[in-house]
Tab-separated table of C-alpha atoms and ligand atoms in Angstrom:
chain	number	residue	atom	x	y	z
X	1	UNK	CA	72.346	24.394	-31.308
X	2	UNK	CA	75.376	24.732	-29.054
X	3	UNK	CA	77.852	24.412	-31.907
X	4	UNK	CA	76.142	26.981	-34.122
X	5	UNK	CA	77.177	30.571	-33.651
X	6	UNK	CA	75.750	32.999	-36.149
X	7	UNK	CA	78.571	35.530	-35.696
X	8	UNK	CA	81.215	32.895	-36.511
X	9	UNK	CA	79.281	31.967	-39.633
X	10	UNK	CA	79.400	35.576	-40.842
X	11	UNK	CA	83.050	35.968	-39.855
X	12	UNK	CA	84.108	32.913	-41.845
X	13	UNK	CA	82.703	34.368	-45.030
X	14	UNK	CA	85.315	36.365	-46.949
X	15	UNK	CA	84.863	38.426	-50.063
X	16	UNK	CA	87.544	40.346	-51.904
X	17	UNK	CA	87.316	43.141	-54.430
X	18	UNK	CA	88.450	42.540	-57.996
X	19	UNK	CA	91.777	44.343	-57.341
X	20	UNK	CA	92.365	42.528	-54.073
X	21	UNK	CA	90.312	45.033	-52.112
X	22	UNK	CA	89.404	43.931	-48.590
X	23	UNK	CA	85.793	44.699	-49.407
X	24	UNK	CA	84.029	43.299	-52.453
X	25	UNK	CA	83.698	45.615	-55.446
X	26	UNK	CA	80.340	47.195	-56.092
X	27	UNK	CA	78.889	46.349	-59.460
X	28	UNK	CA	77.542	49.675	-60.668
X	29	UNK	CA	75.238	48.310	-63.363
X	30	UNK	CA	71.564	47.615	-63.806
X	31	UNK	CA	72.148	45.293	-66.785
X	32	UNK	CA	74.822	42.790	-67.854
X	33	UNK	CA	76.230	41.756	-71.221
X	34	UNK	CA	76.416	38.209	-72.565
X	35	UNK	CA	78.936	36.816	-75.010
X	36	UNK	CA	76.325	34.532	-76.454
X	37	UNK	CA	72.592	34.922	-77.001
X	38	UNK	CA	72.087	31.324	-75.881
X	39	UNK	CA	73.476	32.105	-72.393
X	40	UNK	CA	71.136	35.071	-72.127
X	41	UNK	CA	68.202	32.799	-72.901
X	42	UNK	CA	69.390	30.213	-70.371
X	43	UNK	CA	69.734	32.908	-67.733
X	44	UNK	CA	66.135	34.007	-68.321
X	45	UNK	CA	65.088	30.426	-67.836
X	46	UNK	CA	67.015	30.376	-64.552
X	47	UNK	CA	69.622	27.919	-65.851
X	48	UNK	CA	72.852	29.863	-66.014
X	49	UNK	CA	74.464	29.860	-62.608
X	50	UNK	CA	76.916	32.692	-62.000
X	51	UNK	CA	75.510	34.886	-64.777
X	52	UNK	CA	73.859	38.187	-64.064
X	53	UNK	CA	71.020	39.463	-66.180
X	54	UNK	CA	69.357	42.518	-64.718
X	55	UNK	CA	69.734	43.981	-61.256
X	56	UNK	CA	66.088	43.667	-60.249
X	57	UNK	CA	66.703	39.927	-60.489
X	58	UNK	CA	70.091	39.848	-58.802
X	59	UNK	CA	73.389	41.662	-58.626
X	60	UNK	CA	76.795	40.605	-57.276
X	61	UNK	CA	76.686	42.782	-54.150
X	62	UNK	CA	73.115	41.804	-53.307
X	63	UNK	CA	74.152	38.181	-53.583
X	64	UNK	CA	77.120	38.741	-51.229
X	65	UNK	CA	74.911	40.351	-48.607
X	66	UNK	CA	72.212	37.705	-49.091
X	67	UNK	CA	74.773	34.923	-48.648
X	68	UNK	CA	76.108	36.467	-45.441
X	69	UNK	CA	72.595	36.783	-44.024
X	70	UNK	CA	71.771	33.208	-45.039
X	71	UNK	CA	74.877	32.099	-43.138
X	72	UNK	CA	73.737	34.096	-40.143
X	73	UNK	CA	70.283	32.517	-40.235
X	74	UNK	CA	71.524	29.038	-41.116
X	75	UNK	CA	69.380	28.769	-44.240
X	76	UNK	CA	70.364	27.575	-47.714
X	77	UNK	CA	70.097	31.040	-49.174
X	78	UNK	CA	68.438	34.445	-48.834
X	79	UNK	CA	67.368	37.459	-50.848
X	80	UNK	CA	67.775	41.078	-49.812
X	81	UNK	CA	65.041	43.616	-50.498
X	82	UNK	CA	64.623	47.373	-50.435
X	83	UNK	CA	62.865	47.314	-47.051
X	84	UNK	CA	61.614	44.940	-44.395
X	85	UNK	CA	58.085	45.364	-45.750
X	86	UNK	CA	59.452	44.500	-49.213
X	87	UNK	CA	60.616	41.169	-47.766
X	88	UNK	CA	57.427	40.472	-45.785
X	89	UNK	CA	55.049	41.284	-48.639
X	90	UNK	CA	57.107	39.326	-51.206
X	91	UNK	CA	57.122	36.218	-49.005
X	92	UNK	CA	53.415	36.380	-48.177
X	93	UNK	CA	52.381	37.034	-51.765
X	94	UNK	CA	54.602	34.249	-53.040
X	95	UNK	CA	53.025	31.644	-50.792
X	96	UNK	CA	49.405	32.828	-50.592
X	97	UNK	CA	47.045	33.054	-53.506
X	98	UNK	CA	43.359	34.012	-53.664
X	99	UNK	CA	41.357	31.785	-51.303
X	100	UNK	CA	44.220	31.093	-48.891
X	101	UNK	CA	44.298	31.720	-45.171
X	102	UNK	CA	47.002	32.902	-42.750
X	103	UNK	CA	47.283	32.576	-38.989
X	104	UNK	CA	49.239	35.421	-37.467
X	105	UNK	CA	50.306	36.519	-34.047
X	106	UNK	CA	48.195	39.514	-33.080
X	107	UNK	CA	51.197	41.343	-31.643
X	108	UNK	CA	53.273	42.200	-34.685
X	109	UNK	CA	54.695	45.329	-36.287
X	110	UNK	CA	51.874	47.727	-37.273
X	111	UNK	CA	52.791	47.749	-40.978
X	112	UNK	CA	52.661	43.961	-41.210
X	113	UNK	CA	49.382	44.001	-39.299
X	114	UNK	CA	47.936	46.562	-41.725
X	115	UNK	CA	49.063	44.510	-44.729
X	116	UNK	CA	47.413	41.351	-43.402
X	117	UNK	CA	44.328	43.102	-42.100
X	118	UNK	CA	43.609	45.649	-44.865
X	119	UNK	CA	45.615	44.877	-47.995
X	120	UNK	CA	45.200	41.122	-48.390
X	121	UNK	CA	41.433	40.619	-47.802
X	122	UNK	CA	40.427	42.374	-51.078
X	123	UNK	CA	42.726	39.825	-52.771
X	124	UNK	CA	40.694	37.107	-50.988
X	125	UNK	CA	43.469	36.209	-48.536
X	126	UNK	CA	42.248	36.308	-44.946
X	127	UNK	CA	44.143	36.304	-41.684
X	128	UNK	CA	43.129	35.108	-38.237
X	129	UNK	CA	45.005	37.053	-35.537
X	130	UNK	CA	45.642	35.102	-32.358
X	131	UNK	CA	47.599	35.140	-29.152
X	132	UNK	CA	50.705	33.315	-30.355
X	133	UNK	CA	51.087	31.338	-27.132
X	134	UNK	CA	47.508	30.045	-27.226
X	135	UNK	CA	48.330	26.817	-29.094
X	136	UNK	CA	44.854	25.358	-28.722
X	137	UNK	CA	43.242	28.352	-30.469
X	138	UNK	CA	45.941	28.215	-33.140
X	139	UNK	CA	45.243	24.546	-33.912
X	140	UNK	CA	41.489	25.200	-33.867
X	141	UNK	CA	41.899	28.054	-36.349
X	142	UNK	CA	43.688	25.909	-38.933
X	143	UNK	CA	41.531	25.398	-42.031
X	144	UNK	CA	42.149	23.320	-45.163
X	145	UNK	CA	43.221	26.538	-46.943
X	146	UNK	CA	45.624	27.704	-44.215
X	147	UNK	CA	49.142	28.126	-45.586
X	148	UNK	CA	51.136	30.031	-42.997
X	149	UNK	CA	51.708	30.685	-39.336
X	150	UNK	CA	53.330	34.107	-39.048
X	151	UNK	CA	54.978	35.608	-35.989
X	152	UNK	CA	57.854	37.704	-34.697
X	153	UNK	CA	60.375	35.878	-32.508
X	154	UNK	CA	60.278	38.844	-30.115
X	155	UNK	CA	57.255	40.960	-30.899
X	156	UNK	CA	56.907	44.644	-31.652
X	157	UNK	CA	56.252	46.467	-29.366
X	158	UNK	CA	55.221	44.160	-26.515
X	159	UNK	CA	58.354	41.992	-26.539
X	160	UNK	CA	56.356	38.790	-26.329
X	161	UNK	CA	58.462	35.787	-27.242
X	162	UNK	CA	57.067	33.134	-29.582
X	163	UNK	CA	57.662	29.476	-28.766
X	164	UNK	CA	59.179	28.630	-32.139
X	165	UNK	CA	59.737	24.930	-31.383
X	166	UNK	CA	56.093	24.455	-30.506
X	167	UNK	CA	54.836	26.506	-33.465
X	168	UNK	CA	57.101	24.561	-35.773
X	169	UNK	CA	55.682	21.246	-34.576
X	170	UNK	CA	52.145	22.528	-35.243
X	171	UNK	CA	53.239	23.645	-38.719
X	172	UNK	CA	54.829	20.292	-39.500
X	173	UNK	CA	51.747	18.419	-38.343
X	174	UNK	CA	49.453	20.487	-40.593
X	175	UNK	CA	51.929	21.055	-43.454
X	176	UNK	CA	52.064	24.814	-42.967
X	177	UNK	CA	54.993	27.177	-43.348
X	178	UNK	CA	56.327	28.889	-40.228
X	179	UNK	CA	57.430	32.407	-41.106
X	180	UNK	CA	59.338	34.297	-38.450
X	181	UNK	CA	60.284	37.968	-38.401
X	182	UNK	CA	63.522	37.981	-36.378
X	183	UNK	CA	64.178	41.740	-36.565
X	184	UNK	CA	64.336	42.236	-32.775
X	185	UNK	CA	66.726	39.367	-32.014
X	186	UNK	CA	69.452	38.939	-34.644
X	187	UNK	CA	72.252	36.538	-33.585
X	188	UNK	CA	70.560	35.844	-30.268
X	189	UNK	CA	67.702	33.775	-31.728
X	190	UNK	CA	68.210	31.548	-34.771
X	191	UNK	CA	64.650	30.662	-35.818
X	192	UNK	CA	65.683	28.144	-38.498
X	193	UNK	CA	67.341	25.991	-35.817
X	194	UNK	CA	64.047	25.994	-33.943
X	195	UNK	CA	62.027	24.962	-36.982
X	196	UNK	CA	61.163	28.152	-38.898
X	197	UNK	CA	60.847	27.708	-42.675
X	198	UNK	CA	61.478	31.323	-43.615
X	199	UNK	CA	63.221	33.981	-41.542
X	200	UNK	CA	62.703	37.664	-42.251
X	201	UNK	CA	64.523	40.785	-41.073
X	202	UNK	CA	64.045	44.461	-41.430
X	203	UNK	CA	67.728	45.276	-42.041
X	204	UNK	CA	66.778	48.877	-41.255
X	205	UNK	CA	67.175	48.053	-37.565
X	206	UNK	CA	70.014	46.312	-35.672
X	207	UNK	CA	71.615	44.609	-38.663
X	208	UNK	CA	72.480	47.836	-40.449
X	209	UNK	CA	72.495	49.747	-37.193
X	210	UNK	CA	73.209	53.219	-38.507
X	211	UNK	CA	69.681	54.451	-39.291
X	212	UNK	CA	70.760	55.607	-42.746
X	213	UNK	CA	68.675	53.270	-44.886
X	214	UNK	CA	65.755	50.889	-45.012
X	215	UNK	CA	66.368	47.328	-46.126
X	216	UNK	CA	65.059	43.805	-45.714
X	217	UNK	CA	65.824	40.149	-46.276
X	218	UNK	CA	64.076	36.802	-46.360
X	219	UNK	CA	66.094	33.657	-45.706
X	220	UNK	CA	64.952	30.192	-46.740
X	221	UNK	CA	65.525	27.316	-49.127
X	222	UNK	CA	67.108	27.748	-52.552
X	223	UNK	CA	63.888	26.498	-54.107
X	224	UNK	CA	61.730	29.080	-52.339
X	225	UNK	CA	64.079	31.977	-53.070
X	226	UNK	CA	64.333	30.908	-56.715
X	227	UNK	CA	60.535	30.886	-56.876
X	228	UNK	CA	60.354	34.467	-55.583
X	229	UNK	CA	62.824	35.529	-58.300
X	230	UNK	CA	61.143	33.681	-61.149
X	231	UNK	CA	60.696	36.028	-64.122
X	232	UNK	CA	57.191	34.719	-64.829
X	233	UNK	CA	55.583	34.507	-61.410
X	234	UNK	CA	58.093	35.425	-58.689
X	235	UNK	CA	56.632	37.900	-56.196
X	236	UNK	CA	59.928	39.678	-55.573
X	237	UNK	CA	60.914	39.793	-59.236
X	238	UNK	CA	57.519	41.132	-60.284
X	239	UNK	CA	56.739	43.465	-57.375
X	240	UNK	CA	60.304	44.767	-57.605
X	241	UNK	CA	61.440	45.738	-54.061
X	242	UNK	CA	65.102	45.648	-55.086
X	243	UNK	CA	67.908	46.880	-52.877
X	244	UNK	CA	70.472	49.126	-54.532
X	245	UNK	CA	74.016	47.689	-54.749
X	246	UNK	CA	75.570	50.665	-52.969
X	247	UNK	CA	73.256	50.111	-50.054
X	248	UNK	CA	73.910	46.402	-49.847
X	249	UNK	CA	77.645	47.187	-49.800
X	250	UNK	CA	77.256	49.498	-46.825
X	251	UNK	CA	74.940	47.104	-44.973
X	252	UNK	CA	77.434	44.256	-45.478
X	253	UNK	CA	80.154	46.370	-43.875
X	254	UNK	CA	77.909	47.206	-40.921
X	255	UNK	CA	76.947	43.540	-40.531
X	256	UNK	CA	80.605	42.865	-39.643
X	257	UNK	CA	80.181	44.618	-36.280
X	258	UNK	CA	76.712	43.319	-35.414
X	259	UNK	CA	77.955	40.891	-32.737
X	260	UNK	CA	79.737	43.642	-30.823
X	261	UNK	CA	76.811	46.016	-31.087
X	262	UNK	CA	74.224	43.443	-30.001
X	263	UNK	CA	76.185	42.650	-26.856
X	264	UNK	CA	76.350	46.329	-25.926
X	265	UNK	CA	72.665	47.003	-26.751
X	266	UNK	CA	71.682	44.017	-24.602
X	267	UNK	CA	74.014	44.936	-21.765
X	268	UNK	CA	72.701	48.489	-21.600
X	269	UNK	CA	69.040	47.452	-21.910
X	270	UNK	CA	69.447	44.886	-19.129
X	271	UNK	CA	71.085	47.462	-16.879
X	272	UNK	CA	68.254	49.968	-17.359
X	273	UNK	CA	65.450	47.371	-17.166
X	274	UNK	CA	66.704	46.077	-13.814
X	275	UNK	CA	67.100	49.550	-12.363
X	276	UNK	CA	63.754	50.856	-13.668
X	277	UNK	CA	61.947	47.805	-12.325
X	278	UNK	CA	63.627	48.285	-8.977
X	279	UNK	CA	62.438	51.888	-8.997
X	280	UNK	CA	58.853	50.655	-9.202
X	281	UNK	CA	58.228	51.347	-12.900
X	282	UNK	CA	56.160	49.017	-15.059
X	283	UNK	CA	58.927	47.656	-17.288
X	284	UNK	CA	58.814	44.899	-19.835
X	285	UNK	CA	62.121	43.298	-20.880
X	286	UNK	CA	62.588	39.605	-21.730
X	287	UNK	CA	65.792	39.580	-19.661
X	288	UNK	CA	63.880	40.244	-16.444
X	289	UNK	CA	62.708	37.172	-14.515
X	290	UNK	CA	59.368	39.019	-14.144
X	291	UNK	CA	58.821	38.898	-17.939
X	292	UNK	CA	56.274	36.205	-18.737
X	293	UNK	CA	58.484	34.671	-21.452
X	294	UNK	CA	61.830	34.983	-19.681
X	295	UNK	CA	62.416	31.244	-19.336
X	296	UNK	CA	61.220	30.563	-22.880
X	297	UNK	CA	63.601	33.133	-24.319
X	298	UNK	CA	66.446	31.657	-22.274
X	299	UNK	CA	65.694	28.258	-23.758
X	300	UNK	CA	65.871	29.612	-27.328
X	301	UNK	CA	68.690	32.131	-27.285
X	302	UNK	CA	72.429	32.252	-27.751
X	303	UNK	CA	73.235	33.689	-24.335
X	304	UNK	CA	76.254	35.817	-25.205
X	305	UNK	CA	74.138	38.226	-27.303
X	306	UNK	CA	71.713	38.834	-24.464
X	307	UNK	CA	68.022	39.636	-24.468
X	308	UNK	CA	68.185	42.450	-26.996
X	309	UNK	CA	68.090	46.215	-26.971
X	310	UNK	CA	64.357	46.817	-26.667
X	311	UNK	CA	62.395	47.492	-23.523
X	312	UNK	CA	59.100	49.164	-22.737
X	313	UNK	CA	58.119	51.417	-19.869
X	314	UNK	CA	54.536	52.367	-19.110
X	315	UNK	CA	54.442	56.068	-18.321
X	316	UNK	CA	50.743	55.927	-17.415
X	317	UNK	CA	49.269	58.344	-19.936
X	318	UNK	CA	50.143	59.572	-23.425
X	319	UNK	CA	50.669	63.071	-22.018
X	320	UNK	CA	53.179	61.883	-19.439
X	321	UNK	CA	54.919	59.690	-22.006
X	322	UNK	CA	55.216	62.613	-24.416
X	323	UNK	CA	56.493	64.962	-21.725
X	324	UNK	CA	59.104	62.422	-20.629
X	325	UNK	CA	60.279	61.695	-24.181
X	326	UNK	CA	60.587	65.402	-24.998
X	327	UNK	CA	62.599	65.997	-21.836
X	328	UNK	CA	64.904	63.025	-22.445
X	329	UNK	CA	65.527	64.291	-25.957
X	330	UNK	CA	66.251	67.765	-24.618
X	331	UNK	CA	68.771	66.212	-22.210
X	332	UNK	CA	70.429	64.427	-25.149
X	333	UNK	CA	69.593	60.970	-23.768
X	334	UNK	CA	68.148	59.809	-27.050
X	335	UNK	CA	65.855	60.802	-29.867
X	336	UNK	CA	62.088	60.875	-30.048
X	337	UNK	CA	61.986	58.743	-33.159
X	338	UNK	CA	60.554	55.481	-34.408
X	339	UNK	CA	62.809	52.602	-35.541
X	340	UNK	CA	65.425	50.790	-33.494
X	341	UNK	CA	68.946	49.457	-33.407
X	342	UNK	CA	70.719	52.827	-33.633
X	343	UNK	CA	73.841	53.819	-31.630
X	344	UNK	CA	71.675	56.394	-29.909
X	345	UNK	CA	68.673	55.470	-27.769
X	346	UNK	CA	65.403	55.940	-29.663
X	347	UNK	CA	62.019	56.191	-27.994
X	348	UNK	CA	58.466	56.465	-29.209
X	349	UNK	CA	54.982	55.974	-27.872
X	350	UNK	CA	53.893	52.838	-29.733
X	351	UNK	CA	50.136	53.464	-29.607
X	352	UNK	CA	50.467	56.756	-31.453
X	353	UNK	CA	53.292	55.719	-33.800
X	354	UNK	CA	54.464	52.293	-34.983
X	355	UNK	CA	51.332	50.489	-33.769
X	356	UNK	CA	48.844	53.230	-34.683
X	357	UNK	CA	47.641	51.101	-37.627
X	358	UNK	CA	46.108	48.769	-35.038
X	359	UNK	CA	42.647	50.024	-33.965
X	360	UNK	CA	42.468	51.432	-30.428
X	361	UNK	CA	40.217	48.708	-28.973
X	362	UNK	CA	42.497	45.980	-30.352
X	363	UNK	CA	45.575	47.755	-29.000
X	364	UNK	CA	43.955	47.847	-25.600
X	365	UNK	CA	43.118	44.149	-25.769
X	366	UNK	CA	46.731	43.334	-26.713
X	367	UNK	CA	48.140	45.412	-23.868
X	368	UNK	CA	49.527	48.333	-25.876
X	369	UNK	CA	48.552	50.998	-23.355
X	370	UNK	CA	48.403	54.704	-24.221
X	371	UNK	CA	51.449	55.550	-22.133
X	372	UNK	CA	53.622	52.685	-23.364
X	373	UNK	CA	57.048	53.956	-24.417
X	374	UNK	CA	59.204	51.657	-26.506
X	375	UNK	CA	62.901	52.239	-25.920
X	376	UNK	CA	65.571	51.009	-28.290
X	377	UNK	CA	68.557	51.320	-26.008
X	378	UNK	CA	71.692	52.704	-27.611
X	379	UNK	CA	75.358	51.871	-27.340
X	380	UNK	CA	76.029	54.362	-24.485
X	381	UNK	CA	79.486	53.952	-23.031
X	382	UNK	CA	78.466	54.866	-19.461
X	383	UNK	CA	74.991	53.438	-18.937
X	384	UNK	CA	74.984	54.270	-15.232
X	385	UNK	CA	75.279	57.950	-16.131
X	386	UNK	CA	72.442	57.567	-18.633
X	387	UNK	CA	70.302	55.844	-16.003
X	388	UNK	CA	70.788	58.628	-13.488
X	389	UNK	CA	69.866	61.285	-16.038
X	390	UNK	CA	66.808	59.338	-17.227
X	391	UNK	CA	65.648	58.891	-13.641
X	392	UNK	CA	65.936	62.616	-13.113
X	393	UNK	CA	63.671	63.204	-16.121
X	394	UNK	CA	61.215	60.646	-14.755
X	395	UNK	CA	61.035	62.480	-11.435
X	396	UNK	CA	60.609	65.855	-13.107
X	397	UNK	CA	57.755	64.638	-15.297
X	398	UNK	CA	56.026	62.735	-12.494
X	399	UNK	CA	56.449	59.352	-14.219
X	400	UNK	CA	58.375	58.361	-11.119
X	401	UNK	CA	57.532	59.586	-7.606
X	402	UNK	CA	60.037	59.553	-4.773
X	403	UNK	CA	57.789	57.272	-2.744
X	404	UNK	CA	57.676	54.611	-5.513
X	405	UNK	CA	61.335	53.880	-4.980
X	406	UNK	CA	61.836	51.031	-2.593
X	407	UNK	CA	65.487	50.351	-3.329
X	408	UNK	CA	67.998	52.996	-4.246
U	1	PLP	N1	59.367	43.974	-38.869
U	1	PLP	C1	59.514	44.614	-37.703
U	1	PLP	C2	59.544	43.822	-36.435
U	1	PLP	C3	59.620	46.003	-37.671
U	1	PLP	O1	59.768	46.640	-36.502
U	1	PLP	C4	59.564	46.721	-38.898
U	1	PLP	C5	59.661	48.191	-38.956
U	1	PLP	O2	59.553	48.881	-37.985
U	1	PLP	C6	59.396	46.006	-40.100
U	1	PLP	C7	59.321	44.639	-40.034
U	1	PLP	C8	59.324	46.705	-41.421
U	1	PLP	O3	60.590	47.046	-41.855
U	1	PLP	P1	60.945	48.249	-42.842
U	1	PLP	O4	60.573	49.513	-42.132
U	1	PLP	O5	62.394	48.086	-43.093
U	1	PLP	O6	60.107	48.078	-44.069
């Protein structure tokens, strides 16, 4: 793992425009001409490498972006989609058919949870949700029809870290596919090196980083990606979550600065997490030695990109959390908004937003408390200044009391 660096892989990949442009040219077409009818037929059959047919299937710019992301994730290939959910649903529906079974971490993004919990059962695909570090329960839950273990490398919103090496060994033993959503830890964790079969991202977040579009990708073997694009039974080809070429062009350009941004997100998040914890707040951040998966994350990550830009703070109650978020927004410290990976800090109360699809009793069991604020820390130049202003807001809203501070 030491010799692999995802940022170098991306950097080594060069594309030029057709007139020598330093960026590749955007192909502004939904359909492509053929000089011979035979080649068109071969392309339909999937046998004409380098030929484009129809942009729902593939397009030059989508292939460029897919290739760059495959390099980043150290997989044979990849396929970009119109959203992260477009990638997740295509992968799951490609692998699982009626009668199949999935084992999933119970702490995952609310939309994925809702898809597994509500959308798939009427199609006769059931999911068992488990604590992803309870390996005994995971092995016990495996049935002859189990096809997948699904998890997030760093989970949304609780920032639990999955032991990908261990999960991969369970998958290999039982011939299951390990599918990992790596949205929270691009560059820092490379799931394929730890045994994941398919790696998914919501490009909407850190990878694009400018909160101007949704997008997704799944990275895996050429065979799997070809299957998803098969004109007769490919989930992605037939469900049609296709990214537009203009969007893939802009995401590819933003990908070029991901390594710089991730370092700054991580640096700022670490700074705030340490200070907030010192102030007596209930903080969760994988970079803190107090985080239950701190050592595990250290053993899986590429250190230079840090522990990521996400942290949570428990404000006690929803009311206090809301008051604090509104005040921080008023003070221009960030935006009360869902999503993550933006230059500006974003905060939201997970229980009433991105995890609201999860029923209240289950949220409680998982540890998503009512006052839990998820922060996606921005690229602030002077994080000490930000910290001081945030602390002021915390005092004013009563989230922090003067007597809770034991170190200044
Ligand atoms: N995976 C994770 C971890 C997410 O946080 C999200 C969205 O918040 C998604 C997947 C879904 O991505 P998208 O909104 O791009 O469909």
